Tab-separated table of C-alpha atoms and ligand atoms in Angstrom:
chain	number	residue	atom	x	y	z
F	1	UNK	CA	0.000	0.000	0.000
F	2	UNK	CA	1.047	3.878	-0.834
F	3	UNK	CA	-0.324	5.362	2.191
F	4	UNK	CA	0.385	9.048	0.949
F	5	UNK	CA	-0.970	8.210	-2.504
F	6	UNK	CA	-3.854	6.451	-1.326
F	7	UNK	CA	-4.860	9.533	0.781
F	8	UNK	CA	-4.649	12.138	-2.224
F	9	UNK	CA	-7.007	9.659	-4.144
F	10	UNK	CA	-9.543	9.924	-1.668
F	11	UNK	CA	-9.400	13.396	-1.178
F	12	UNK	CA	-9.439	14.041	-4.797
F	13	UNK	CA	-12.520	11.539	-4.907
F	14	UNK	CA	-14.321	13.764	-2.139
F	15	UNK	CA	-13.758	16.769	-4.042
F	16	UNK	CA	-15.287	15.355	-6.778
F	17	UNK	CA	-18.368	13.838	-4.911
F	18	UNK	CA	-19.013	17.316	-3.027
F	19	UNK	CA	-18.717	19.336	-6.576
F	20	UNK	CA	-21.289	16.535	-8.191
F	21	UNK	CA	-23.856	16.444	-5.215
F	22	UNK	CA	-27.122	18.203	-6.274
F	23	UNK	CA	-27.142	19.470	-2.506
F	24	UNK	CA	-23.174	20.558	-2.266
F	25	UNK	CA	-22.039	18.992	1.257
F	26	UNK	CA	-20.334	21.532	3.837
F	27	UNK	CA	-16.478	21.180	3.651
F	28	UNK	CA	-16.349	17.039	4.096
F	29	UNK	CA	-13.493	16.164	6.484
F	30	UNK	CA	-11.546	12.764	5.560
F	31	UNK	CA	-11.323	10.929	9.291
F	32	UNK	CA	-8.568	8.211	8.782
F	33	UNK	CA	-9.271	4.871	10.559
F	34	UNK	CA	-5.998	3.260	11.586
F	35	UNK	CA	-7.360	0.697	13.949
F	36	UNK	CA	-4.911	-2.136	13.644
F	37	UNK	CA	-2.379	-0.155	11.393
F	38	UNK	CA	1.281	0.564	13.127
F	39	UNK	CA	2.633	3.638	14.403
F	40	UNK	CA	5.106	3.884	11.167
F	41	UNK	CA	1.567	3.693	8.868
F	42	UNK	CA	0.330	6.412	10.794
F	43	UNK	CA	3.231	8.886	10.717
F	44	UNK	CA	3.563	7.983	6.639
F	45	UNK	CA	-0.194	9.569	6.869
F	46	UNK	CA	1.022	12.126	8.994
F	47	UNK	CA	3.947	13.508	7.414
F	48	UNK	CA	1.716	12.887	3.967
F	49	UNK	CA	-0.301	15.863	5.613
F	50	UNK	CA	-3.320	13.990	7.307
F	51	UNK	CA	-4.180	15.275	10.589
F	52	UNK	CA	-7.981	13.607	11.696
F	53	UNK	CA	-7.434	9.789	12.402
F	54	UNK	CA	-10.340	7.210	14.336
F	55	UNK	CA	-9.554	4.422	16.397
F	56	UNK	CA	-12.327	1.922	17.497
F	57	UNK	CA	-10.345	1.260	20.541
F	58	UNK	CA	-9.065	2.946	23.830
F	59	UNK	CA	-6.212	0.839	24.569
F	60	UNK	CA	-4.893	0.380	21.492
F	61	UNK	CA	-5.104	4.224	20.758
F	62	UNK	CA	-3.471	4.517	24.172
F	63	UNK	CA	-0.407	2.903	23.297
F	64	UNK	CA	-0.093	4.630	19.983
F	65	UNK	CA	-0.869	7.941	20.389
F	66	UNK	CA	0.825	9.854	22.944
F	67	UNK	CA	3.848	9.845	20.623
F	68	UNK	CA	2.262	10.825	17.495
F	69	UNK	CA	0.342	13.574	19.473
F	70	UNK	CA	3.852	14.712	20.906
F	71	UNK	CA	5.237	15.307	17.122
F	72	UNK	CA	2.020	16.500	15.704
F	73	UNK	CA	0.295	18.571	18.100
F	74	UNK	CA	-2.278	19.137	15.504
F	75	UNK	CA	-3.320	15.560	15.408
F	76	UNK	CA	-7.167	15.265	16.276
F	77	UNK	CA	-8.531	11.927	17.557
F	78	UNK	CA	-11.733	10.417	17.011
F	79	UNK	CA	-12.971	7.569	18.671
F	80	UNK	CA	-15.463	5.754	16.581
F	81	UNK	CA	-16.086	2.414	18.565
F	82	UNK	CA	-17.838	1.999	21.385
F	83	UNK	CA	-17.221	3.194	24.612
F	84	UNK	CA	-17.747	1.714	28.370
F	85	UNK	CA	-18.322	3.617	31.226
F	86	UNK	CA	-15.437	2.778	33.183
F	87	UNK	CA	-13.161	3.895	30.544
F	88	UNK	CA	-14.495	7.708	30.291
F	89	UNK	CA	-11.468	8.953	32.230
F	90	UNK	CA	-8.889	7.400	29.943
F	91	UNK	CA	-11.131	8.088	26.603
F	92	UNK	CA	-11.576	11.774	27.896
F	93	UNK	CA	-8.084	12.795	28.158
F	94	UNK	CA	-6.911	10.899	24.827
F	95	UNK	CA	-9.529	11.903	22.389
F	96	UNK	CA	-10.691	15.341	21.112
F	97	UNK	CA	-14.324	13.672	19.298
F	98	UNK	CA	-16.048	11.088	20.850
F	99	UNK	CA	-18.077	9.509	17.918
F	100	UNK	CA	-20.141	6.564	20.091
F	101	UNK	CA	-22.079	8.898	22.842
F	102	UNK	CA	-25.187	6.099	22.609
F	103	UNK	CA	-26.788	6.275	26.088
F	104	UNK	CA	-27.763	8.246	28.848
F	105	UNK	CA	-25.363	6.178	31.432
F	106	UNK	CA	-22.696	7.074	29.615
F	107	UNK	CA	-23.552	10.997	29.234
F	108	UNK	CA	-24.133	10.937	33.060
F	109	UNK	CA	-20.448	9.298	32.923
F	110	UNK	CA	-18.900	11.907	30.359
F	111	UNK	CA	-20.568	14.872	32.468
F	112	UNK	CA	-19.242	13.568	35.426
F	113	UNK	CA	-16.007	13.720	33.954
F	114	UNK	CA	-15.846	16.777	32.722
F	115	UNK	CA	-16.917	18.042	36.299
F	116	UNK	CA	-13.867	16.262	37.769
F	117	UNK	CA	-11.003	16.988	35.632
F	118	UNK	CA	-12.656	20.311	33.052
F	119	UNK	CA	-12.459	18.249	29.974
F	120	UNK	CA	-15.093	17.207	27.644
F	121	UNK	CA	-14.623	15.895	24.389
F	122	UNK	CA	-16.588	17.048	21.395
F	123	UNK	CA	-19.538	14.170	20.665
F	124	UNK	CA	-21.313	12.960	18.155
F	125	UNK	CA	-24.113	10.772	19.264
F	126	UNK	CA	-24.308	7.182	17.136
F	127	UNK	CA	-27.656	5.948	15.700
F	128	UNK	CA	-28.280	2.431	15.131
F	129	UNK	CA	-29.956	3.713	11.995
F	130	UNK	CA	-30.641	-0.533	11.009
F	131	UNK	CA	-31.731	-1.136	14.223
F	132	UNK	CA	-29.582	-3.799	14.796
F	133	UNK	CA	-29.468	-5.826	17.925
F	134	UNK	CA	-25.361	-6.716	17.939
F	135	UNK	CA	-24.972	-3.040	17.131
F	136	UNK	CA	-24.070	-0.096	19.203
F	137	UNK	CA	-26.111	2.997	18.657
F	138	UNK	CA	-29.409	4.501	19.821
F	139	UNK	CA	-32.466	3.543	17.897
F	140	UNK	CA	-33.845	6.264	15.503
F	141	UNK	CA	-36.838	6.847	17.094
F	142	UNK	CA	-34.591	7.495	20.498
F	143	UNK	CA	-32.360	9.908	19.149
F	144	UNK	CA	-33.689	13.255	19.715
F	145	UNK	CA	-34.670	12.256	23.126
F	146	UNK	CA	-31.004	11.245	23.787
F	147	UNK	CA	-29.448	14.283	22.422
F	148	UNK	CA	-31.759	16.100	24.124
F	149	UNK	CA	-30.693	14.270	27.807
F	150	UNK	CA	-27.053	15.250	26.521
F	151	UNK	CA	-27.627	18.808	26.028
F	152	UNK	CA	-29.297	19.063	29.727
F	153	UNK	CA	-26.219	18.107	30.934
F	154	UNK	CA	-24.151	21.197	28.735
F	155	UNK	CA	-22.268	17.977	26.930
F	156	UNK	CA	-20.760	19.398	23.932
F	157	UNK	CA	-23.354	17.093	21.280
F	158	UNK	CA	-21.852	18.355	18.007
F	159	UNK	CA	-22.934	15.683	15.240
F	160	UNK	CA	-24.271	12.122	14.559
F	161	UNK	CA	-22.981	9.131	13.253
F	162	UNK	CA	-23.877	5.665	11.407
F	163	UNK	CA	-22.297	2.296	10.273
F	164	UNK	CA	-25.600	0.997	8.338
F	165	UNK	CA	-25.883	-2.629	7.903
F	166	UNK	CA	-23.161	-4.168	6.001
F	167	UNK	CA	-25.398	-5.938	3.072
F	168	UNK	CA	-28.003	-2.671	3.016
F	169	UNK	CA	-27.935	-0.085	0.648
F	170	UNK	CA	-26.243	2.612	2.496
F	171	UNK	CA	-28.382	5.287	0.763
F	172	UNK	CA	-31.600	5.053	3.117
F	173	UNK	CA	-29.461	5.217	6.608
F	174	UNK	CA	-27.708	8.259	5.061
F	175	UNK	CA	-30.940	9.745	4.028
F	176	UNK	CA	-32.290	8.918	7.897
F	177	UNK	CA	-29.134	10.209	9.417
F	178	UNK	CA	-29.128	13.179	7.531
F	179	UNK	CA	-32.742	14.014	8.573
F	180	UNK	CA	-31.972	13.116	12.502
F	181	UNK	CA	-29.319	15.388	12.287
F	182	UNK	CA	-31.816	18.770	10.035
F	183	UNK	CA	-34.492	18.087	12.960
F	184	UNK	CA	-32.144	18.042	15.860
F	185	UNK	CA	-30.165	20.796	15.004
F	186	UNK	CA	-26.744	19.392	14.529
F	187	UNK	CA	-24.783	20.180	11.454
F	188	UNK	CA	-22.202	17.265	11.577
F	189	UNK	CA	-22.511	13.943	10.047
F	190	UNK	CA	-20.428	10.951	10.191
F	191	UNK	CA	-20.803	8.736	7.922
F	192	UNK	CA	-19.443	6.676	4.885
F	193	UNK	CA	-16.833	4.399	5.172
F	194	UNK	CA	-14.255	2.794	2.034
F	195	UNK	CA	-17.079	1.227	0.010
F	196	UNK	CA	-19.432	3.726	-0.228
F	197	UNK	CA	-17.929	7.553	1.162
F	198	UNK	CA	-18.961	9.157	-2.001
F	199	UNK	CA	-22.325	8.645	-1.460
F	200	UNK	CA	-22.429	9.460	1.640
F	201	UNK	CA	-20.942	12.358	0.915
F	202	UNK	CA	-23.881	13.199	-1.639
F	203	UNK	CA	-26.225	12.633	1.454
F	204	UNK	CA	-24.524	15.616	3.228
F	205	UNK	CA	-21.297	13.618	5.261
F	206	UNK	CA	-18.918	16.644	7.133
F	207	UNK	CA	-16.836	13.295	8.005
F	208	UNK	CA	-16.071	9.809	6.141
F	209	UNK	CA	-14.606	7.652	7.831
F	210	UNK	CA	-12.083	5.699	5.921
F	211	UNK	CA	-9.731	2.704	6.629
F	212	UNK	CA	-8.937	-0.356	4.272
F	213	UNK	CA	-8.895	2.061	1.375
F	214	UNK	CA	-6.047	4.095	2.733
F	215	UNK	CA	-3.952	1.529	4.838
F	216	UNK	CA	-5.318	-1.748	3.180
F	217	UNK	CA	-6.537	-5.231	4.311
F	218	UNK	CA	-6.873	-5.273	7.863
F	219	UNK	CA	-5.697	-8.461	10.188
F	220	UNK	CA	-9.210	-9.383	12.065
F	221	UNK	CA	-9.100	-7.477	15.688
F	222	UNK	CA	-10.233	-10.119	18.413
F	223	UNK	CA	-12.564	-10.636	20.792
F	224	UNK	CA	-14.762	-7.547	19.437
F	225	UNK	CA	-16.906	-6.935	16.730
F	226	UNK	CA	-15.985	-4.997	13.872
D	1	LIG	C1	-13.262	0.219	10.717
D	1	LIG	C2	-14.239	1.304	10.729
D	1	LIG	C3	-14.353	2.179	9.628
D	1	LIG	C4	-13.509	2.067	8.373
D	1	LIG	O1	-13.943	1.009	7.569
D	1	LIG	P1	-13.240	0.723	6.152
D	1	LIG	O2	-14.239	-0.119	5.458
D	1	LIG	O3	-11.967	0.042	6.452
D	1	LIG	O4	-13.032	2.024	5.486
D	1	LIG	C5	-15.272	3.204	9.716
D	1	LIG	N1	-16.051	3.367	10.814
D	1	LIG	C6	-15.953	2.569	11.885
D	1	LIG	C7	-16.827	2.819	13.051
D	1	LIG	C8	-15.057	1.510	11.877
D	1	LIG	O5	-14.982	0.702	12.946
Protein backbone atom coordinates (compact mmCIF):
# COMPACT_ATOMS: atom_id res chain seq x y z
CA UNK A 1 0.00 0.00 0.00
CA UNK A 2 1.05 3.88 -0.83
CA UNK A 3 -0.32 5.36 2.19
CA UNK A 4 0.39 9.05 0.95
CA UNK A 5 -0.97 8.21 -2.50
CA UNK A 6 -3.85 6.45 -1.33
CA UNK A 7 -4.86 9.53 0.78
CA UNK A 8 -4.65 12.14 -2.22
CA UNK A 9 -7.01 9.66 -4.14
CA UNK A 10 -9.54 9.92 -1.67
CA UNK A 11 -9.40 13.40 -1.18
CA UNK A 12 -9.44 14.04 -4.80
CA UNK A 13 -12.52 11.54 -4.91
CA UNK A 14 -14.32 13.76 -2.14
CA UNK A 15 -13.76 16.77 -4.04
CA UNK A 16 -15.29 15.35 -6.78
CA UNK A 17 -18.37 13.84 -4.91
CA UNK A 18 -19.01 17.32 -3.03
CA UNK A 19 -18.72 19.34 -6.58
CA UNK A 20 -21.29 16.54 -8.19
CA UNK A 21 -23.86 16.44 -5.21
CA UNK A 22 -27.12 18.20 -6.27
CA UNK A 23 -27.14 19.47 -2.51
CA UNK A 24 -23.17 20.56 -2.27
CA UNK A 25 -22.04 18.99 1.26
CA UNK A 26 -20.33 21.53 3.84
CA UNK A 27 -16.48 21.18 3.65
CA UNK A 28 -16.35 17.04 4.10
CA UNK A 29 -13.49 16.16 6.48
CA UNK A 30 -11.55 12.76 5.56
CA UNK A 31 -11.32 10.93 9.29
CA UNK A 32 -8.57 8.21 8.78
CA UNK A 33 -9.27 4.87 10.56
CA UNK A 34 -6.00 3.26 11.59
CA UNK A 35 -7.36 0.70 13.95
CA UNK A 36 -4.91 -2.14 13.64
CA UNK A 37 -2.38 -0.16 11.39
CA UNK A 38 1.28 0.56 13.13
CA UNK A 39 2.63 3.64 14.40
CA UNK A 40 5.11 3.88 11.17
CA UNK A 41 1.57 3.69 8.87
CA UNK A 42 0.33 6.41 10.79
CA UNK A 43 3.23 8.89 10.72
CA UNK A 44 3.56 7.98 6.64
CA UNK A 45 -0.19 9.57 6.87
CA UNK A 46 1.02 12.13 8.99
CA UNK A 47 3.95 13.51 7.41
CA UNK A 48 1.72 12.89 3.97
CA UNK A 49 -0.30 15.86 5.61
CA UNK A 50 -3.32 13.99 7.31
CA UNK A 51 -4.18 15.27 10.59
CA UNK A 52 -7.98 13.61 11.70
CA UNK A 53 -7.43 9.79 12.40
CA UNK A 54 -10.34 7.21 14.34
CA UNK A 55 -9.55 4.42 16.40
CA UNK A 56 -12.33 1.92 17.50
CA UNK A 57 -10.34 1.26 20.54
CA UNK A 58 -9.06 2.95 23.83
CA UNK A 59 -6.21 0.84 24.57
CA UNK A 60 -4.89 0.38 21.49
CA UNK A 61 -5.10 4.22 20.76
CA UNK A 62 -3.47 4.52 24.17
CA UNK A 63 -0.41 2.90 23.30
CA UNK A 64 -0.09 4.63 19.98
CA UNK A 65 -0.87 7.94 20.39
CA UNK A 66 0.83 9.85 22.94
CA UNK A 67 3.85 9.84 20.62
CA UNK A 68 2.26 10.83 17.49
CA UNK A 69 0.34 13.57 19.47
CA UNK A 70 3.85 14.71 20.91
CA UNK A 71 5.24 15.31 17.12
CA UNK A 72 2.02 16.50 15.70
CA UNK A 73 0.30 18.57 18.10
CA UNK A 74 -2.28 19.14 15.50
CA UNK A 75 -3.32 15.56 15.41
CA UNK A 76 -7.17 15.26 16.28
CA UNK A 77 -8.53 11.93 17.56
CA UNK A 78 -11.73 10.42 17.01
CA UNK A 79 -12.97 7.57 18.67
CA UNK A 80 -15.46 5.75 16.58
CA UNK A 81 -16.09 2.41 18.57
CA UNK A 82 -17.84 2.00 21.38
CA UNK A 83 -17.22 3.19 24.61
CA UNK A 84 -17.75 1.71 28.37
CA UNK A 85 -18.32 3.62 31.23
CA UNK A 86 -15.44 2.78 33.18
CA UNK A 87 -13.16 3.90 30.54
CA UNK A 88 -14.50 7.71 30.29
CA UNK A 89 -11.47 8.95 32.23
CA UNK A 90 -8.89 7.40 29.94
CA UNK A 91 -11.13 8.09 26.60
CA UNK A 92 -11.58 11.77 27.90
CA UNK A 93 -8.08 12.80 28.16
CA UNK A 94 -6.91 10.90 24.83
CA UNK A 95 -9.53 11.90 22.39
CA UNK A 96 -10.69 15.34 21.11
CA UNK A 97 -14.32 13.67 19.30
CA UNK A 98 -16.05 11.09 20.85
CA UNK A 99 -18.08 9.51 17.92
CA UNK A 100 -20.14 6.56 20.09
CA UNK A 101 -22.08 8.90 22.84
CA UNK A 102 -25.19 6.10 22.61
CA UNK A 103 -26.79 6.28 26.09
CA UNK A 104 -27.76 8.25 28.85
CA UNK A 105 -25.36 6.18 31.43
CA UNK A 106 -22.70 7.07 29.61
CA UNK A 107 -23.55 11.00 29.23
CA UNK A 108 -24.13 10.94 33.06
CA UNK A 109 -20.45 9.30 32.92
CA UNK A 110 -18.90 11.91 30.36
CA UNK A 111 -20.57 14.87 32.47
CA UNK A 112 -19.24 13.57 35.43
CA UNK A 113 -16.01 13.72 33.95
CA UNK A 114 -15.85 16.78 32.72
CA UNK A 115 -16.92 18.04 36.30
CA UNK A 116 -13.87 16.26 37.77
CA UNK A 117 -11.00 16.99 35.63
CA UNK A 118 -12.66 20.31 33.05
CA UNK A 119 -12.46 18.25 29.97
CA UNK A 120 -15.09 17.21 27.64
CA UNK A 121 -14.62 15.90 24.39
CA UNK A 122 -16.59 17.05 21.40
CA UNK A 123 -19.54 14.17 20.66
CA UNK A 124 -21.31 12.96 18.16
CA UNK A 125 -24.11 10.77 19.26
CA UNK A 126 -24.31 7.18 17.14
CA UNK A 127 -27.66 5.95 15.70
CA UNK A 128 -28.28 2.43 15.13
CA UNK A 129 -29.96 3.71 11.99
CA UNK A 130 -30.64 -0.53 11.01
CA UNK A 131 -31.73 -1.14 14.22
CA UNK A 132 -29.58 -3.80 14.80
CA UNK A 133 -29.47 -5.83 17.93
CA UNK A 134 -25.36 -6.72 17.94
CA UNK A 135 -24.97 -3.04 17.13
CA UNK A 136 -24.07 -0.10 19.20
CA UNK A 137 -26.11 3.00 18.66
CA UNK A 138 -29.41 4.50 19.82
CA UNK A 139 -32.47 3.54 17.90
CA UNK A 140 -33.85 6.26 15.50
CA UNK A 141 -36.84 6.85 17.09
CA UNK A 142 -34.59 7.50 20.50
CA UNK A 143 -32.36 9.91 19.15
CA UNK A 144 -33.69 13.26 19.71
CA UNK A 145 -34.67 12.26 23.13
CA UNK A 146 -31.00 11.25 23.79
CA UNK A 147 -29.45 14.28 22.42
CA UNK A 148 -31.76 16.10 24.12
CA UNK A 149 -30.69 14.27 27.81
CA UNK A 150 -27.05 15.25 26.52
CA UNK A 151 -27.63 18.81 26.03
CA UNK A 152 -29.30 19.06 29.73
CA UNK A 153 -26.22 18.11 30.93
CA UNK A 154 -24.15 21.20 28.73
CA UNK A 155 -22.27 17.98 26.93
CA UNK A 156 -20.76 19.40 23.93
CA UNK A 157 -23.35 17.09 21.28
CA UNK A 158 -21.85 18.35 18.01
CA UNK A 159 -22.93 15.68 15.24
CA UNK A 160 -24.27 12.12 14.56
CA UNK A 161 -22.98 9.13 13.25
CA UNK A 162 -23.88 5.67 11.41
CA UNK A 163 -22.30 2.30 10.27
CA UNK A 164 -25.60 1.00 8.34
CA UNK A 165 -25.88 -2.63 7.90
CA UNK A 166 -23.16 -4.17 6.00
CA UNK A 167 -25.40 -5.94 3.07
CA UNK A 168 -28.00 -2.67 3.02
CA UNK A 169 -27.93 -0.09 0.65
CA UNK A 170 -26.24 2.61 2.50
CA UNK A 171 -28.38 5.29 0.76
CA UNK A 172 -31.60 5.05 3.12
CA UNK A 173 -29.46 5.22 6.61
CA UNK A 174 -27.71 8.26 5.06
CA UNK A 175 -30.94 9.75 4.03
CA UNK A 176 -32.29 8.92 7.90
CA UNK A 177 -29.13 10.21 9.42
CA UNK A 178 -29.13 13.18 7.53
CA UNK A 179 -32.74 14.01 8.57
CA UNK A 180 -31.97 13.12 12.50
CA UNK A 181 -29.32 15.39 12.29
CA UNK A 182 -31.82 18.77 10.03
CA UNK A 183 -34.49 18.09 12.96
CA UNK A 184 -32.14 18.04 15.86
CA UNK A 185 -30.17 20.80 15.00
CA UNK A 186 -26.74 19.39 14.53
CA UNK A 187 -24.78 20.18 11.45
CA UNK A 188 -22.20 17.27 11.58
CA UNK A 189 -22.51 13.94 10.05
CA UNK A 190 -20.43 10.95 10.19
CA UNK A 191 -20.80 8.74 7.92
CA UNK A 192 -19.44 6.68 4.89
CA UNK A 193 -16.83 4.40 5.17
CA UNK A 194 -14.25 2.79 2.03
CA UNK A 195 -17.08 1.23 0.01
CA UNK A 196 -19.43 3.73 -0.23
CA UNK A 197 -17.93 7.55 1.16
CA UNK A 198 -18.96 9.16 -2.00
CA UNK A 199 -22.32 8.64 -1.46
CA UNK A 200 -22.43 9.46 1.64
CA UNK A 201 -20.94 12.36 0.92
CA UNK A 202 -23.88 13.20 -1.64
CA UNK A 203 -26.22 12.63 1.45
CA UNK A 204 -24.52 15.62 3.23
CA UNK A 205 -21.30 13.62 5.26
CA UNK A 206 -18.92 16.64 7.13
CA UNK A 207 -16.84 13.30 8.01
CA UNK A 208 -16.07 9.81 6.14
CA UNK A 209 -14.61 7.65 7.83
CA UNK A 210 -12.08 5.70 5.92
CA UNK A 211 -9.73 2.70 6.63
CA UNK A 212 -8.94 -0.36 4.27
CA UNK A 213 -8.90 2.06 1.37
CA UNK A 214 -6.05 4.09 2.73
CA UNK A 215 -3.95 1.53 4.84
CA UNK A 216 -5.32 -1.75 3.18
CA UNK A 217 -6.54 -5.23 4.31
CA UNK A 218 -6.87 -5.27 7.86
CA UNK A 219 -5.70 -8.46 10.19
CA UNK A 220 -9.21 -9.38 12.07
CA UNK A 221 -9.10 -7.48 15.69
CA UNK A 222 -10.23 -10.12 18.41
CA UNK A 223 -12.56 -10.64 20.79
CA UNK A 224 -14.76 -7.55 19.44
CA UNK A 225 -16.91 -6.94 16.73
CA UNK A 226 -15.99 -5.00 13.87
C1 LIG B 1 -13.26 0.22 10.72
C2 LIG B 1 -14.24 1.30 10.73
C3 LIG B 1 -14.35 2.18 9.63
C4 LIG B 1 -13.51 2.07 8.37
O1 LIG B 1 -13.94 1.01 7.57
P1 LIG B 1 -13.24 0.72 6.15
O2 LIG B 1 -14.24 -0.12 5.46
O3 LIG B 1 -11.97 0.04 6.45
O4 LIG B 1 -13.03 2.02 5.49
C5 LIG B 1 -15.27 3.20 9.72
N1 LIG B 1 -16.05 3.37 10.81
C6 LIG B 1 -15.95 2.57 11.88
C7 LIG B 1 -16.83 2.82 13.05
C8 LIG B 1 -15.06 1.51 11.88
O5 LIG B 1 -14.98 0.70 12.95
Amino acid sequence: MNIPENLAAILTRIDAARKAATLPAPATRLVAIAKTEDEDGIREALRAGQRLFGENRVQEAQKKYPPLKNDFPDLELHLVGPLQSNKVREAAALFDVIQSLDREKLADALAAERDRSGKCPRLFVQVNTGEEPQKAGVFPRQAAALIAYAREKSLPVEGLMCIPPAEDDAAPHFALLAKLAKDNDLKNLSMGMSGDFELAVKFGATHVRVGTAIFGTRAPQADQPI
